[in-house]
Coordinates of C-alpha atoms in Angstrom, one line a residue:
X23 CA 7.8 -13.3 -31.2
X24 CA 10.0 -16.2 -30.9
X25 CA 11.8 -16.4 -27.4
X26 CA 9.5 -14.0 -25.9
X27 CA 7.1 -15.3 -23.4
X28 CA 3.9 -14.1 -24.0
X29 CA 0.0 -13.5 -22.0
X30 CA -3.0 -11.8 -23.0
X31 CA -5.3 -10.8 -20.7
X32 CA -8.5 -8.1 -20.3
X33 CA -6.2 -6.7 -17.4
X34 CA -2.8 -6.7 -16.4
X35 CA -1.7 -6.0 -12.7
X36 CA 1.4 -5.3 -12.0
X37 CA 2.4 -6.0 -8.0
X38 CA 1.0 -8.6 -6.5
X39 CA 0.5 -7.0 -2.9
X40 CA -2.5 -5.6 -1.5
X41 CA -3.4 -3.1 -4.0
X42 CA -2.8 -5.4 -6.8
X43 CA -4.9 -8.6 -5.1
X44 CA -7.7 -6.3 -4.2
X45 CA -7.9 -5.2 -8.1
X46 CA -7.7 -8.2 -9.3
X47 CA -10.7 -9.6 -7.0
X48 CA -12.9 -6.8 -8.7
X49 CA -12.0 -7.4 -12.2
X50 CA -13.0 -11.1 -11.4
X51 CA -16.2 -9.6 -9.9
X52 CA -16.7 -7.9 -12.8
X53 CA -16.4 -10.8 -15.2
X54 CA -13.2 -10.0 -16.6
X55 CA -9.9 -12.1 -17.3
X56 CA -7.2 -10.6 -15.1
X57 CA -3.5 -11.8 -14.8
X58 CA -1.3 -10.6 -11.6
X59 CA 2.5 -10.5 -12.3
X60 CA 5.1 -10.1 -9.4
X61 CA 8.9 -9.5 -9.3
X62 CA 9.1 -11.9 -6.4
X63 CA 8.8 -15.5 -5.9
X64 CA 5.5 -15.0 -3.7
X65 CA 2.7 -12.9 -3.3
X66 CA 1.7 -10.6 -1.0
X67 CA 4.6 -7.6 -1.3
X68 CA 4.5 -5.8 2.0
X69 CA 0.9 -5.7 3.0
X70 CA 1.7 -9.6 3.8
X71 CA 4.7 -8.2 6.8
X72 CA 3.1 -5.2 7.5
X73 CA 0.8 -4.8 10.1
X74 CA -2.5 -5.1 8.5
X75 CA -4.0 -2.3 10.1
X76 CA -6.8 -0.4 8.1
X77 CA -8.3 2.5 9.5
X78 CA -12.0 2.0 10.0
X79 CA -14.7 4.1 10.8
X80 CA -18.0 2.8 12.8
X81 CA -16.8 -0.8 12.8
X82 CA -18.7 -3.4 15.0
X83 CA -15.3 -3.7 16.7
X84 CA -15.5 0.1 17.8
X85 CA -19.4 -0.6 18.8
X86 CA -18.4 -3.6 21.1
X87 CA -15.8 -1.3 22.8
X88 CA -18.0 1.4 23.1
X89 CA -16.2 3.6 21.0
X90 CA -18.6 6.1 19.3
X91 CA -16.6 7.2 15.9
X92 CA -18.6 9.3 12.9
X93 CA -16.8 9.9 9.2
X94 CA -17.2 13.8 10.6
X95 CA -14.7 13.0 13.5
X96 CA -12.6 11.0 11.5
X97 CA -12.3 13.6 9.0
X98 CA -11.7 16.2 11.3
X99 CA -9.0 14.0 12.4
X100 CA -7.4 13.6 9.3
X101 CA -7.2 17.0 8.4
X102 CA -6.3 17.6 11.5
X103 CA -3.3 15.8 11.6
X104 CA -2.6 15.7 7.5
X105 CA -2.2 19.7 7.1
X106 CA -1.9 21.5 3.9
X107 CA -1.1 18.4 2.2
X108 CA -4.3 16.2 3.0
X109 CA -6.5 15.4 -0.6
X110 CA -9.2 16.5 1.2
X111 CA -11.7 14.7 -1.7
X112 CA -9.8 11.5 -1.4
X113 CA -10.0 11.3 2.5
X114 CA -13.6 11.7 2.7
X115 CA -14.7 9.1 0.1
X116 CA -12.3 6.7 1.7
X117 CA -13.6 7.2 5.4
X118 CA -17.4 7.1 3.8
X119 CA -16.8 3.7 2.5
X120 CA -13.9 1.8 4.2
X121 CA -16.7 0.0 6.4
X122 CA -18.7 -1.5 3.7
X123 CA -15.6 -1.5 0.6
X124 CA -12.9 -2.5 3.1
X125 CA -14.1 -4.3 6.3
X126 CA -16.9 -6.3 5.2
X127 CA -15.3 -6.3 1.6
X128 CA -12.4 -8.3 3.3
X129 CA -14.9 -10.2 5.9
X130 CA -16.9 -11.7 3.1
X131 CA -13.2 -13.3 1.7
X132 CA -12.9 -14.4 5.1
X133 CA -10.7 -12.2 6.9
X134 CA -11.0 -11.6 11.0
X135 CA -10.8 -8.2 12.5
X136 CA -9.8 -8.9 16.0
X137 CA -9.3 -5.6 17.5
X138 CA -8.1 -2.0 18.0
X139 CA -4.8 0.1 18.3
X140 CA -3.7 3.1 18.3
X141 CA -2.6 5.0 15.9
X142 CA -1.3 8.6 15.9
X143 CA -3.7 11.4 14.7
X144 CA -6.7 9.7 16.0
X145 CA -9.0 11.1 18.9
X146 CA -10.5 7.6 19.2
X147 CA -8.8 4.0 18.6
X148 CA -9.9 3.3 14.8
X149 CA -6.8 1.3 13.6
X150 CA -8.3 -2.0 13.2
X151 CA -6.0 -5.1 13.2
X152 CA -7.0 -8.6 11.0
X153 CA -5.9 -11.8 12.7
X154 CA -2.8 -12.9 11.9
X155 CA -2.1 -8.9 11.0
X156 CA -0.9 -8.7 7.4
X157 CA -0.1 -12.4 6.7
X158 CA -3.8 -13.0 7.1
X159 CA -5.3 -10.7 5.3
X160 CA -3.1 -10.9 2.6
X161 CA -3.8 -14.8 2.8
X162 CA -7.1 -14.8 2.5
X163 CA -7.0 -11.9 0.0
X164 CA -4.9 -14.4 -2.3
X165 CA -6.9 -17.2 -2.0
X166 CA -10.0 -15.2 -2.8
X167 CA -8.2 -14.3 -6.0
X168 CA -7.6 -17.5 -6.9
X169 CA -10.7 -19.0 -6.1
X170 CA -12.2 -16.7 -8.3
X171 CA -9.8 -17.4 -11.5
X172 CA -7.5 -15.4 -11.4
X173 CA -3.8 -15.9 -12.2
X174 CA -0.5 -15.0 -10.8
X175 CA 2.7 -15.2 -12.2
X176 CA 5.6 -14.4 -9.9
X177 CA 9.7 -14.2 -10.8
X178 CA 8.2 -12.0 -13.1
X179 CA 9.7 -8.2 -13.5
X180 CA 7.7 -5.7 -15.5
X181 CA 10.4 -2.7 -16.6
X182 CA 7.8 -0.8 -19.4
X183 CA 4.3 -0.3 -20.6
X184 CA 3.6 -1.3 -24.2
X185 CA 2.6 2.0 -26.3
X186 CA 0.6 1.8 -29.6
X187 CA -0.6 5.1 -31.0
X188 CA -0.4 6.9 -27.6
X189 CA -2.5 4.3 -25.5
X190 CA -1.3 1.4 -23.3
X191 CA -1.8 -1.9 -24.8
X192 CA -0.1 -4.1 -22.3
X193 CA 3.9 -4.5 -20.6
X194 CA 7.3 -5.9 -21.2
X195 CA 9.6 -7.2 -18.9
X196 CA 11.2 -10.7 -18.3
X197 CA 11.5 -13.1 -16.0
X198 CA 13.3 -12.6 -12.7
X199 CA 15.6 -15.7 -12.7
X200 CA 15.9 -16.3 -16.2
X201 CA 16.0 -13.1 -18.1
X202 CA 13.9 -14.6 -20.6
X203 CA 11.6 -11.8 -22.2
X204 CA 7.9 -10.9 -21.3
X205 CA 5.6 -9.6 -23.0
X206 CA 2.1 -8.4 -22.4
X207 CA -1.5 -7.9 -24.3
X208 CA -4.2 -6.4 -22.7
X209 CA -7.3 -4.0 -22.6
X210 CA -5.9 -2.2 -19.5
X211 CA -3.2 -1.9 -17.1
X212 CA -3.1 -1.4 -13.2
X213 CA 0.2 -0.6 -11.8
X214 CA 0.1 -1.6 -7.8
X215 CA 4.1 -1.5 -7.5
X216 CA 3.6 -0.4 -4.5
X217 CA 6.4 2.0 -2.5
X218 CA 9.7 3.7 -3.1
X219 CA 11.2 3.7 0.1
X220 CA 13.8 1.1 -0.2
X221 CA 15.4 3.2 -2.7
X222 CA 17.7 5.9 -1.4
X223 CA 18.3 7.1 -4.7
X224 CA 14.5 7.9 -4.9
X225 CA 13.7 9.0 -1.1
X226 CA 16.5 11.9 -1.9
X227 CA 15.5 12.8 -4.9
X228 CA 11.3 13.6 -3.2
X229 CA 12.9 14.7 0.0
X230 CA 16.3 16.4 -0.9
X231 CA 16.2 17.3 2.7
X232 CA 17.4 13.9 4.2
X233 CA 20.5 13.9 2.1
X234 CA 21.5 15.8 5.3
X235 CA 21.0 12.7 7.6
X236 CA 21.8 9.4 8.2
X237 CA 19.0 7.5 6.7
X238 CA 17.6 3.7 7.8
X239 CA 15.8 2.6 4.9
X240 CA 12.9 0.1 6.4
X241 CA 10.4 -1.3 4.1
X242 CA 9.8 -4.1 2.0
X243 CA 12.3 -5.3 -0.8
X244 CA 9.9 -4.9 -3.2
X245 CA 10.0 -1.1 -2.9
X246 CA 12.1 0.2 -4.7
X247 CA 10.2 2.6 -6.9
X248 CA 10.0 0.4 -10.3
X249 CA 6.2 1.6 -11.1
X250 CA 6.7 5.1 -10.9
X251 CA 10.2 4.9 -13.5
X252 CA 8.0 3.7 -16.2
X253 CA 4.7 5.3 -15.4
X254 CA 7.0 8.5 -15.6
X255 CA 8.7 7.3 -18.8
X256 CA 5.1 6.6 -20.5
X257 CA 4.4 10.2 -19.9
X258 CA 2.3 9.9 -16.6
X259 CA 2.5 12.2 -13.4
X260 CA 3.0 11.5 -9.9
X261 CA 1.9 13.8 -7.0
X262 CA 2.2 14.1 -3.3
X263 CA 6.2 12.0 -3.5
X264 CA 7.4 14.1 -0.4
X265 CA 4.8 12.8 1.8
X266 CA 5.1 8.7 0.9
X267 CA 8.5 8.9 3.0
X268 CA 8.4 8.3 7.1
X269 CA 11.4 10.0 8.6
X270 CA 12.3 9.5 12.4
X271 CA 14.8 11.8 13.2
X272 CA 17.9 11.3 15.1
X273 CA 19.1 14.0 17.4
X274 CA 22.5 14.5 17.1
X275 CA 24.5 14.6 20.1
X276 CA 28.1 15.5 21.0
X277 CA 29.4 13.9 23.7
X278 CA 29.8 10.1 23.7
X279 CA 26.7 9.6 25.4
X280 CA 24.1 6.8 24.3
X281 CA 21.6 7.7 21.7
X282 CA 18.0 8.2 23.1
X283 CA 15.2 6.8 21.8
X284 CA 13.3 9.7 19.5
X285 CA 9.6 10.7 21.4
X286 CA 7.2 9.3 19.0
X287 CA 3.5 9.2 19.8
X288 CA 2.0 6.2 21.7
X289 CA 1.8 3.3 19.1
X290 CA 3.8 4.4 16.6
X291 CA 6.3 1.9 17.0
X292 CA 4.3 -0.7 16.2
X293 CA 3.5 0.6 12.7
X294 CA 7.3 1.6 11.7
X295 CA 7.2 1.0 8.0
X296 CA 3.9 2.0 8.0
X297 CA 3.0 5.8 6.5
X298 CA 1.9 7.5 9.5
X299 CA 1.7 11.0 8.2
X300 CA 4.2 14.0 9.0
X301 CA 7.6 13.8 10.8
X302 CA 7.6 13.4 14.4
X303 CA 9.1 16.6 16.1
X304 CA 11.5 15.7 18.8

């Protein structure tokens, strides 16, 4: 197609943050030709600001501070704290394998776990922090994509997935700067768009209930929902919207005293931005 930019690729990932480096690694572990394309001018999304943390269970880090931590506590835990709305499937295979799919996953790419904090809904300290927090693990997540072949493509905005016959074949969008069309051949798609939460329009729409508030949106510019418009418009579902959104209420007060700072649970301030499960009562 003349003027349209064009790739071709056994997979195409679209966010080039943590979800979208990590499957990009195991499509180059798995032999195949994969191609990362991001909206902004740099990798990482918000996994590279945030934090870093990763909840680990049984880490060598929890042995050396004599923390004794099982998946059974940890589930208990989760449930514990998640309610009614926990994927109760999801949680256990993630807390069965985070040690060997996530620590030493990320360890073997060269990442540092350097120690523990904590983290709201856990009985022991299991919130395990890379050096460097986000920007390292991100960093050496990148490289490690790199290293391996694989290709990013930033200033690059995907807006649609290409439909033949009622299957994905691939994506259009354009580039960010230039405007100048995309377009996209592959044999299969990830979508790692990452978050909706800096875009009111969206956090209303999942959680009506806010429209009652004053609302400080706080998370990364890239999250603005993008993924979920056209996974919706291709026909796909999304579940479990009402529960991506942290809220930290504001009590409202009616004299002209100063505000106070809401009550939130020990060390949840350092992970605002962070999903960190169901509003905070005051």
């Amino acid at each position: 197609m003349a003027g349209v930019k064009q790739y071709e690729s056994d997979i195409a990932i679209v966010g080039a943050g943590g979800a979208g480096i990590a499957a990009g690694i195991e499509a180059r572990d798995a032999g195949a030709h994969a191609i990362v394309f991001e909206k902004s001018s740099e990798a990482g999304g918000a996994a590279i600001i945030s934090g870093g943390g990763c909840l680990i269970v049984g880490s060598p880090l929890q042995q050396k501070n004599g923390i004794h931590d099982t998946p059974d506590l940890a589930f208990k835990d989760w449930i514990d704290w998640g309610g009614p709305s926990v994927d109760a499937v999801w949680a256990r295979y993630y807390i069965e394998h985070a040690l060997h799919d996530l620590y030493h996953w990320a360890e073997r790419l060269g990442v540092k776990w350097v120690d523990l904090k904590v983290q709201e809904g856990n009985s022991v300290m299991r919130w395990t922090r890379p050096e460097r927090n986000g920007l390292g693990l991100m960093t050496h997540l990148i490289e490690s994509f790199r290293n391996k072949g694989g290709e990013i493509i930033p200033e690059t905005e995907i807006m649609g997935l290409r439909l033949e016959g009622g299957r994905v074949t691939g994506l259009e969008g354009c580039n960010a700067k230039t405007s100048e069309p995309v377009a996209v051949s592959s044999k299969a798609v990830v979508v790692a768009t990452g978050g909706f939460n800096s875009n009111l329009e969206m956090v209303l729409e999942f959680n009506p209930a806010l429209g009652n508030h004053k609302v400080l949106e706080g998370s990364g510019p890239g999250s603005t929902g993008s993924g979920h418009k056209f996974i919706r418009q291709a026909g796909g579902y999304l579940t479990h919207m009402d529960q991506l959104v942290l809220r930290l209420r504001h009590a409202g007060l009616s004299g002209p005293r100063a505000a106070t700072r809401p009550r939130v649970p020990a060390g949840a301030w350092q992970h605002l931005g962070q999903s960190a499960g169901p509003p905070v009562s005051q």
